[in-house]
Tab-separated table of C-alpha atoms in Angstrom:
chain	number	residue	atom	x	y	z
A	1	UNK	CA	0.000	0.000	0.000
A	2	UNK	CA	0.924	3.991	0.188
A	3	UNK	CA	2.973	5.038	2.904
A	4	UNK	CA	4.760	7.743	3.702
A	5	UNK	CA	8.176	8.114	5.800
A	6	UNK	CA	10.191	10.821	7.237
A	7	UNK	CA	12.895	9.651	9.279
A	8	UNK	CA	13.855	11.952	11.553
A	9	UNK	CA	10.834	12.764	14.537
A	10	UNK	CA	13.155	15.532	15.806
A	11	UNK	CA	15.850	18.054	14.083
A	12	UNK	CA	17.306	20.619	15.895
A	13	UNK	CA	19.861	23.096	14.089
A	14	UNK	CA	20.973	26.653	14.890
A	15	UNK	CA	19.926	29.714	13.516
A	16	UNK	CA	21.575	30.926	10.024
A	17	UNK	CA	22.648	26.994	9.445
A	18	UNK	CA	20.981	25.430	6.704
A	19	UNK	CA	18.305	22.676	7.433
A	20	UNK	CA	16.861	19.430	5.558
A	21	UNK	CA	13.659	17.307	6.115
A	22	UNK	CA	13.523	14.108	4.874
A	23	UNK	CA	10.254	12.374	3.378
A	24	UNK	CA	10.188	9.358	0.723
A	25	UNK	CA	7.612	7.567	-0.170
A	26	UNK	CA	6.299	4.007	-1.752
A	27	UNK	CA	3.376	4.373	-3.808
A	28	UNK	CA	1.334	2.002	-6.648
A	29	UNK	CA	-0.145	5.408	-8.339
A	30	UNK	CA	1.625	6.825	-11.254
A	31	UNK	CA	0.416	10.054	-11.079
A	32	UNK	CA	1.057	11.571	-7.667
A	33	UNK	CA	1.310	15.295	-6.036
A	34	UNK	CA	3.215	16.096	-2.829
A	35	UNK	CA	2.681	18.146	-0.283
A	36	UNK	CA	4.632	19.682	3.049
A	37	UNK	CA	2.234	21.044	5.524
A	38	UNK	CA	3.681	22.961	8.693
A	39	UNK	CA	1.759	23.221	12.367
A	40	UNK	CA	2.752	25.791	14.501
A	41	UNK	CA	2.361	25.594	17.893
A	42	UNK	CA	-0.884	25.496	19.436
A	43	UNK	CA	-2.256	26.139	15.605
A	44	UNK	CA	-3.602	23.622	12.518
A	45	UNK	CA	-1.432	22.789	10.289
A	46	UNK	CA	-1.499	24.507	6.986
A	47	UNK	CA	0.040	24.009	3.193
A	48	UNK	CA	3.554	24.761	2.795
A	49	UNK	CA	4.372	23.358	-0.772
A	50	UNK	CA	3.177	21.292	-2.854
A	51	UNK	CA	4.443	19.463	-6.377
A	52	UNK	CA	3.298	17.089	-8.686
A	53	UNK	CA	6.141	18.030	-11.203
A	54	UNK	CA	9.115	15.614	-11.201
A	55	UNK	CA	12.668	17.039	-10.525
A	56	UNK	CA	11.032	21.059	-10.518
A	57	UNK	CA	11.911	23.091	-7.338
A	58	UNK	CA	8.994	24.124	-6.099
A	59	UNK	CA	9.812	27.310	-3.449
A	60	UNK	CA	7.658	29.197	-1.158
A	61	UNK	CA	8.366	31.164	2.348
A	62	UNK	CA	12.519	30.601	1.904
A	63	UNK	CA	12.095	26.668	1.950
A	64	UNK	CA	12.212	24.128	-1.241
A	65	UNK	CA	11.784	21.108	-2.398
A	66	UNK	CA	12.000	18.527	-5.318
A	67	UNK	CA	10.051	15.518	-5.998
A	68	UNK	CA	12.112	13.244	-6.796
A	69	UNK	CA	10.484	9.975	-8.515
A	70	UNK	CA	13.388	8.049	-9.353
A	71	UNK	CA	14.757	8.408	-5.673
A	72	UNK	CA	10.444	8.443	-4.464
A	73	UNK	CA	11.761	11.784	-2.416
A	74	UNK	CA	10.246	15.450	-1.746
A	75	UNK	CA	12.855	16.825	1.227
A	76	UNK	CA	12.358	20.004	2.347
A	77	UNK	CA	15.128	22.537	2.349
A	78	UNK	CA	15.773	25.874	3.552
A	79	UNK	CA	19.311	27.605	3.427
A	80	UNK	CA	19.441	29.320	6.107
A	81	UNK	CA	16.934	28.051	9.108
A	82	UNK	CA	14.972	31.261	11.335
A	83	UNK	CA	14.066	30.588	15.058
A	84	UNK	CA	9.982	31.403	13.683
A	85	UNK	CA	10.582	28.214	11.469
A	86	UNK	CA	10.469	25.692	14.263
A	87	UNK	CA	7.464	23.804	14.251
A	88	UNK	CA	5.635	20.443	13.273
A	89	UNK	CA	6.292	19.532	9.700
A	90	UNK	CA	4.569	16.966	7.712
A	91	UNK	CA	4.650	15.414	4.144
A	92	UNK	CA	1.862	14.101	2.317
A	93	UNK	CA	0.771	12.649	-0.837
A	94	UNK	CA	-1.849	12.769	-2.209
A	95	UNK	CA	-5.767	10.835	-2.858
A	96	UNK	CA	-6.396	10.439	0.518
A	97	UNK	CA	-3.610	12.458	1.729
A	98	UNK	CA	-0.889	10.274	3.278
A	99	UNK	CA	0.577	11.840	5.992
A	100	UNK	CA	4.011	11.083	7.743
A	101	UNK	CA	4.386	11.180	10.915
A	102	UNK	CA	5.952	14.452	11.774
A	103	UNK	CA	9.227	16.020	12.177
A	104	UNK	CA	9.753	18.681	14.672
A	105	UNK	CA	11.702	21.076	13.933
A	106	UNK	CA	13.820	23.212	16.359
A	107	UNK	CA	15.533	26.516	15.520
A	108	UNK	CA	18.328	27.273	18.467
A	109	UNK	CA	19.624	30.823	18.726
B	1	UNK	CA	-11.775	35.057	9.627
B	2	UNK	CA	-11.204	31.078	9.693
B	3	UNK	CA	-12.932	29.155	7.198
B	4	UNK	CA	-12.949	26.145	8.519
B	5	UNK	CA	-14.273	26.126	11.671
B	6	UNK	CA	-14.786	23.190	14.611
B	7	UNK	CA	-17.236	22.885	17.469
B	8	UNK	CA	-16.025	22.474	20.759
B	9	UNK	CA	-12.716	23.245	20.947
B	10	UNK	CA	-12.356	20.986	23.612
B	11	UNK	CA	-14.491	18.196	25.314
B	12	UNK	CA	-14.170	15.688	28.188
B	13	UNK	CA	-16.511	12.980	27.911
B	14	UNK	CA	-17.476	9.854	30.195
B	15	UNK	CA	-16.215	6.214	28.610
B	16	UNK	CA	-19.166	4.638	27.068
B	17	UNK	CA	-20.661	7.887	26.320
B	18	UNK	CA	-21.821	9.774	22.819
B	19	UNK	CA	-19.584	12.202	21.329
B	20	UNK	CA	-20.285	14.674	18.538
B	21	UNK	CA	-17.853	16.498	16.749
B	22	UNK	CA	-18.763	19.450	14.583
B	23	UNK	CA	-17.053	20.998	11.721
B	24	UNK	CA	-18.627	23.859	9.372
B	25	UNK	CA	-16.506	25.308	6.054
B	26	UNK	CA	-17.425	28.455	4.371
B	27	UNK	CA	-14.773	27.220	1.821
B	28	UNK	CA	-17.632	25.713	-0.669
B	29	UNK	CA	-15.481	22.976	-1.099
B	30	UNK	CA	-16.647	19.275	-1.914
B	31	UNK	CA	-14.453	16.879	-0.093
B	32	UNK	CA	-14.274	17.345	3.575
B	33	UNK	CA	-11.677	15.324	6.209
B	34	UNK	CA	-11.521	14.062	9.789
B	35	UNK	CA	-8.346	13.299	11.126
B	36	UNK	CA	-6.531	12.407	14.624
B	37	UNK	CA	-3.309	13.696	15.814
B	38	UNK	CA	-1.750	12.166	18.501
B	39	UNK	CA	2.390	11.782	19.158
B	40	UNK	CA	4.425	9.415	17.260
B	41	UNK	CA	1.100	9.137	14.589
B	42	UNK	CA	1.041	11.616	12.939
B	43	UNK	CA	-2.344	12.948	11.234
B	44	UNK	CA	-4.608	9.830	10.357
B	45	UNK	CA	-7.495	9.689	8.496
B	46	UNK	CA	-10.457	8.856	9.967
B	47	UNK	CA	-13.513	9.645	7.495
B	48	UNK	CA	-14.028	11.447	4.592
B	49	UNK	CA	-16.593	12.524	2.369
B	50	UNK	CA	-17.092	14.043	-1.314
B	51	UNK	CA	-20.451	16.090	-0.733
B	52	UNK	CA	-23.582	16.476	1.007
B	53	UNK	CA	-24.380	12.887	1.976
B	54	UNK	CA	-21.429	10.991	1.017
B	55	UNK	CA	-18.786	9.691	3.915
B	56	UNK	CA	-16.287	7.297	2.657
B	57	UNK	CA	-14.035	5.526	5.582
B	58	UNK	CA	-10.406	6.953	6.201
B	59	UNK	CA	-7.833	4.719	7.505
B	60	UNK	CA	-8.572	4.033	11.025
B	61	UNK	CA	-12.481	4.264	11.211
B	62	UNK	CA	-13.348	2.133	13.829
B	63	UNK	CA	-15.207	3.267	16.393
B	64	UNK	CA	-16.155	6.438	14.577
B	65	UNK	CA	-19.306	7.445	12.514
B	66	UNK	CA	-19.856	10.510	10.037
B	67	UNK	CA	-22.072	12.430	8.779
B	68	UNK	CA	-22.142	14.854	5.796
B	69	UNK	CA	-25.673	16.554	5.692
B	70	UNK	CA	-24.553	19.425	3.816
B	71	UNK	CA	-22.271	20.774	1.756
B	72	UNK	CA	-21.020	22.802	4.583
B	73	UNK	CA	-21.100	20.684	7.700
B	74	UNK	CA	-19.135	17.404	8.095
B	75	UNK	CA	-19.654	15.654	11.725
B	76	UNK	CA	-17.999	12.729	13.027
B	77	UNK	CA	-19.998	10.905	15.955
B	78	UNK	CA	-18.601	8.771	18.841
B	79	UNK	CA	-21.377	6.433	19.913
B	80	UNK	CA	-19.153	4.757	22.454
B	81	UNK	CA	-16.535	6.119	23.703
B	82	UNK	CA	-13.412	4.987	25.022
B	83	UNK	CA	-10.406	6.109	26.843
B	84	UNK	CA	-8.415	5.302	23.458
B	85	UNK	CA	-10.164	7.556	21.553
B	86	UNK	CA	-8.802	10.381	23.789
B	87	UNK	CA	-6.999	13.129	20.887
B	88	UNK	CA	-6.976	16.014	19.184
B	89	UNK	CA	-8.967	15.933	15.764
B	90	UNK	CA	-9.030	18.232	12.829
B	91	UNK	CA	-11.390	18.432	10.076
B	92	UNK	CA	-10.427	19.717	6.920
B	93	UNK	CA	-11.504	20.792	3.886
B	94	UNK	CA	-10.222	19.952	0.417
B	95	UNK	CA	-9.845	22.291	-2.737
B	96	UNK	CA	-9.349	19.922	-5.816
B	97	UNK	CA	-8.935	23.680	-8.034
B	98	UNK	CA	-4.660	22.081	-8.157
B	99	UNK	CA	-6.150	18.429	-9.190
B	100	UNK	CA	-5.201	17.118	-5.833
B	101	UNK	CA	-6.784	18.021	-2.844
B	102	UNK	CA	-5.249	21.354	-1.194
B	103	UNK	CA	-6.405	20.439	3.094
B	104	UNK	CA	-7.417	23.402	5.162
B	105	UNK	CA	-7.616	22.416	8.294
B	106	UNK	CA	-10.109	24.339	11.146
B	107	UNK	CA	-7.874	24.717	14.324
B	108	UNK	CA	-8.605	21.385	16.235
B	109	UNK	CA	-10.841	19.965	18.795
B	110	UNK	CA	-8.927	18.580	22.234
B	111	UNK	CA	-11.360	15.417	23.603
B	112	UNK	CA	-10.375	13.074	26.755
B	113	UNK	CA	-12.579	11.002	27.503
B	114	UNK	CA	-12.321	9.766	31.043
């Protein structure tokens, strides 16, 4: 079946250093979109980015990513990580939306 | 002002006893989603449904009921209750306007049930 796996459940990095979130994925459907969502604290979580284009950077808000479909990847990328960008962050494909399980993300000063 | 919006915020019920979830979307949007977040899960899907009297089951449905009686209000109904089912659900709506469903989420309902 679909599933959907990031790896890490908990990256911490400091300020100004760059930062990546993992997410691959297995999937029977040959036409797929991705999405990273991102919950705040105490908030719902909300769209980040989303791609159904293979190997096109999709950018919005200072992070990236690229779906990958030869390496079934979409990590999320920002160059240079801001302490308001720690928070929940999930991956999900699409049809019934496949959600991973969450990594949180902490921004140290 | 939220378009997606949930009723109660948060709830403490008795085990064996009837829970009712509510979730109302200005969005106009057909598909509408329950899920449960609890740590180390992630989101799950519970229900879903494509329009006004359509629920489809999610991933993890037992123990949960919906109902869709409108194009605006998607419910999801406890008749039993159990400790297990203690979590924080979202509903969510879905714009299909990208070709893939685009979730906006209302901000969450806490329940424990006791």
């Amino acid at each position: 079946g679909d599933s959907v796996t990031q790896t890490e459940g908990l990256v911490t990095v400091t300020e100004g250093l760059p930062v990546k979130l993992n997410c691959t994925y297995q999937t029977t459907y040959l036409t797929i979109a991705f999405f990273w969502y991102v919950q705040y604290l105490n908030e719902a979580p909300q769209v980040l980015l989303r791609s159904s284009t293979d190997n096109k950077r999709t950018e919005h808000q200072g992070f990236h990513a690229t779906l990958h479909k030869s390496s079934s990847s979409f990590h999320l990328q920002k160059s240079s990580a801001q302490l308001s960008d720690s928070a929940l962050y999930y991956c999900a494909l699409n049809n019934r939306i496949f959600f991973g399980d969450g990594t949180q993300l902490v921004v140290k000063p | 002002e939220a378009a997606v919006t949930q009723s109660p915020r948060n709830k403490v019920a008795v085990t064996g006893g009837k829970v009712t979830l509510s979730c109302n979307q200005t969005n106009n949007h057909n598909n509408m989603y329950w899920y449960r977040q609890d740590t180390g899960h992630g989101l799950r899907l519970i229900h879903y449904s494509y329009g006004a009297g359509s629920t489809e089951k999610g991933d993890i449905p037992d123990g949960y009921k919906a109902s869709r009686p409108s194009q605006e209000n998607f419910s999801l109904i406890l008749e039993l209750a159990t400790p297990s089912q203690t979590s924080v659900y979202f509903c969510a709506s879905g714009d299909a306007n990208w070709g893939w469903d685009t979730l906006y989420f209302g901000a969450g309902t806490r329940l424990s049930v006791l």
